[in-house]
Amino acid sequence: MSEIVVVADPAELARKVALRTASELALAIEERGFGFVALPGGSFARVLFEEFVELSLQWDKVEFFFTDECGVPPEHPASRFAAANLILLKNQRIGAHQLHRVEADHHDLEWAADRYAEELPDEGFDVMLFELGADGHIASLFPSSPAFEESERLLVPVEVEQKPKRRVTMTPAAIALARTTILYAQGRDKAAAVERALLGPLDPRACPAQLLRDGVWLIERGAAPRTSC
């Protein structure tokens, strides 16, 4: 059963996502002394990371990973790592060694995917974060992605229509291991995707966000579907 929360505006959305993420990580730290989070890409990630650094949490006990990465150098504006590295390290309790980068700038993305998979926590993530795309994609899992053919590997290289085309993404198998998933959506252009993901016929290959149906959904009012969930 999904947990669906509709918020008033993007600022409240960022706060709610950050607070819920911190709550899940605090629980993990209390249980075993450390926590694992998979960070999103997307346009809203920078706003979200700014909220993170203001929160009181034992950030030194958190390991940060990425749900996907573009095949670009780590300092490139499209790099997921670049945004996190720039913003999260403002918090003095977060060290550079806690940010686990996908080496997606390597010429062999098969190698990069397998190497990163070796770093992932055996028990899965305490929380994984995803921004919803207007076409229903999450991470770099786009509709009809060949990644849906993979049942064992946790990361695979993919080529997508959007630039940068070459990427590495976590697979449905990796998502299934997460204790909590949080999907967030903002803007009227996402409303149809939200409605399809939550209320449409179940077909994750056509609407990858349906993989997260049973997770936490934080939705800015403009993206909320007209039909009741």
mmCIF file of C-alpha atoms in Angstrom, residues 3-111:
data_model
loop_
_atom_site.group_PDB
_atom_site.id
_atom_site.type_symbol
_atom_site.label_atom_id
_atom_site.label_comp_id
_atom_site.label_asym_id
_atom_site.label_seq_id
_atom_site.Cartn_x
_atom_site.Cartn_y
_atom_site.Cartn_z
ATOM 1 C CA GLU A 3 1.902 6.195 1.422
ATOM 2 C CA ILE A 4 0.865 9.315 -0.477
ATOM 3 C CA VAL A 5 1.427 12.839 0.808
ATOM 4 C CA VAL A 6 0.489 15.948 -1.180
ATOM 5 C CA VAL A 7 2.303 19.175 -0.283
ATOM 6 C CA ALA A 8 1.680 22.803 -1.142
ATOM 7 C CA ASP A 9 4.774 23.837 -3.084
ATOM 8 C CA PRO A 10 8.316 22.822 -4.138
ATOM 9 C CA ALA A 11 9.893 24.263 -0.994
ATOM 10 C CA GLU A 12 7.685 22.134 1.240
ATOM 11 C CA LEU A 13 8.333 19.160 -1.021
ATOM 12 C CA ALA A 14 12.089 19.453 -0.540
ATOM 13 C CA ARG A 15 11.690 19.728 3.229
ATOM 14 C CA LYS A 16 9.343 16.743 3.427
ATOM 15 C CA VAL A 17 11.604 14.531 1.315
ATOM 16 C CA ALA A 18 14.664 15.509 3.334
ATOM 17 C CA LEU A 19 12.933 14.972 6.668
ATOM 18 C CA ARG A 20 11.538 11.580 5.681
ATOM 19 C CA THR A 21 14.940 10.499 4.375
ATOM 20 C CA ALA A 22 16.621 11.601 7.591
ATOM 21 C CA SER A 23 14.000 9.746 9.628
ATOM 22 C CA GLU A 24 14.662 6.486 7.772
ATOM 23 C CA LEU A 25 18.414 6.909 8.143
ATOM 24 C CA ALA A 26 18.136 7.736 11.842
ATOM 25 C CA LEU A 27 16.212 4.504 12.348
ATOM 26 C CA ALA A 28 18.915 2.530 10.553
ATOM 27 C CA ILE A 29 21.659 4.198 12.585
ATOM 28 C CA GLU A 30 19.816 3.395 15.794
ATOM 29 C CA GLU A 31 19.407 -0.236 14.740
ATOM 30 C CA ARG A 32 22.905 -1.023 13.497
ATOM 31 C CA GLY A 33 25.085 2.062 13.770
ATOM 32 C CA PHE A 34 25.081 3.225 10.144
ATOM 33 C CA GLY A 35 22.757 3.883 7.208
ATOM 34 C CA PHE A 36 22.743 3.582 3.419
ATOM 35 C CA VAL A 37 20.975 5.933 1.027
ATOM 36 C CA ALA A 38 20.765 5.979 -2.770
ATOM 37 C CA LEU A 39 20.520 9.534 -4.084
ATOM 38 C CA PRO A 40 18.569 10.673 -7.147
ATOM 39 C CA GLY A 41 19.486 12.626 -10.201
ATOM 40 C CA GLY A 42 17.135 15.083 -11.798
ATOM 41 C CA SER A 43 16.633 18.816 -11.675
ATOM 42 C CA PHE A 44 15.351 18.880 -8.098
ATOM 43 C CA ALA A 45 18.272 17.026 -6.527
ATOM 44 C CA ARG A 46 20.308 20.146 -5.785
ATOM 45 C CA VAL A 47 17.418 21.715 -3.881
ATOM 46 C CA LEU A 48 16.997 18.504 -1.943
ATOM 47 C CA PHE A 49 20.698 18.263 -1.068
ATOM 48 C CA GLU A 50 20.614 21.820 0.292
ATOM 49 C CA GLU A 51 17.875 20.690 2.672
ATOM 50 C CA PHE A 52 19.933 17.677 3.735
ATOM 51 C CA VAL A 53 22.925 19.687 4.907
ATOM 52 C CA GLU A 54 20.742 21.763 7.221
ATOM 53 C CA LEU A 55 19.317 18.756 9.060
ATOM 54 C CA SER A 56 20.623 17.453 12.352
ATOM 55 C CA LEU A 57 21.617 13.824 11.831
ATOM 56 C CA GLN A 58 24.651 11.658 12.444
ATOM 57 C CA TRP A 59 25.726 12.218 8.861
ATOM 58 C CA ASP A 60 29.142 10.733 9.539
ATOM 59 C CA LYS A 61 27.384 7.375 9.859
ATOM 60 C CA VAL A 62 25.699 7.532 6.437
ATOM 61 C CA GLU A 63 27.046 6.111 3.176
ATOM 62 C CA PHE A 64 25.790 7.827 0.006
ATOM 63 C CA PHE A 65 25.285 6.070 -3.310
ATOM 64 C CA PHE A 66 23.519 7.016 -6.558
ATOM 65 C CA THR A 67 20.545 5.416 -8.282
ATOM 66 C CA ASP A 68 22.086 6.179 -11.666
ATOM 67 C CA GLU A 69 24.877 8.121 -13.301
ATOM 68 C CA CYS A 70 25.550 9.704 -16.670
ATOM 69 C CA GLY A 71 28.572 8.747 -18.742
ATOM 70 C CA VAL A 72 30.365 12.027 -18.095
ATOM 71 C CA PRO A 73 33.349 13.147 -15.986
ATOM 72 C CA PRO A 74 32.609 13.670 -12.266
ATOM 73 C CA GLU A 75 32.851 17.452 -12.575
ATOM 74 C CA HIS A 76 30.395 17.641 -15.501
ATOM 75 C CA PRO A 77 27.125 19.536 -14.814
ATOM 76 C CA ALA A 78 25.110 16.429 -15.743
ATOM 77 C CA SER A 79 26.954 14.263 -13.223
ATOM 78 C CA ARG A 80 24.869 13.082 -10.276
ATOM 79 C CA PHE A 81 28.045 12.958 -8.216
ATOM 80 C CA ALA A 82 28.977 16.562 -9.042
ATOM 81 C CA ALA A 83 25.878 18.039 -7.407
ATOM 82 C CA ALA A 84 26.171 15.875 -4.296
ATOM 83 C CA ASN A 85 29.897 16.483 -3.960
ATOM 84 C CA LEU A 86 29.439 20.235 -4.251
ATOM 85 C CA ILE A 87 26.562 20.562 -1.799
ATOM 86 C CA LEU A 88 26.704 17.708 0.724
ATOM 87 C CA LEU A 89 30.304 18.369 1.678
ATOM 88 C CA LYS A 90 29.211 21.752 3.028
ATOM 89 C CA ASN A 91 28.146 19.749 6.069
ATOM 90 C CA GLN A 92 31.294 19.134 8.105
ATOM 91 C CA ARG A 93 29.969 15.765 9.291
ATOM 92 C CA ILE A 94 29.996 14.406 5.743
ATOM 93 C CA GLY A 95 33.357 13.329 4.362
ATOM 94 C CA ALA A 96 34.302 12.824 0.727
ATOM 95 C CA HIS A 97 34.928 9.131 1.409
ATOM 96 C CA GLN A 98 31.211 8.684 2.192
ATOM 97 C CA LEU A 99 30.157 9.562 -1.365
ATOM 98 C CA HIS A 100 30.413 6.495 -3.573
ATOM 99 C CA ARG A 101 30.777 7.543 -7.202
ATOM 100 C CA VAL A 102 29.803 5.464 -10.209
ATOM 101 C CA GLU A 103 32.785 5.564 -12.568
ATOM 102 C CA ALA A 104 30.487 6.092 -15.516
ATOM 103 C CA ASP A 105 33.097 8.180 -17.325
ATOM 104 C CA HIS A 106 35.009 4.929 -17.958
ATOM 105 C CA HIS A 107 34.979 3.746 -21.579
ATOM 106 C CA ASP A 108 33.562 0.368 -20.489
ATOM 107 C CA LEU A 109 30.215 0.890 -18.770
ATOM 108 C CA GLU A 110 29.790 -2.846 -18.197
ATOM 109 C CA TRP A 111 32.919 -2.678 -16.064
#
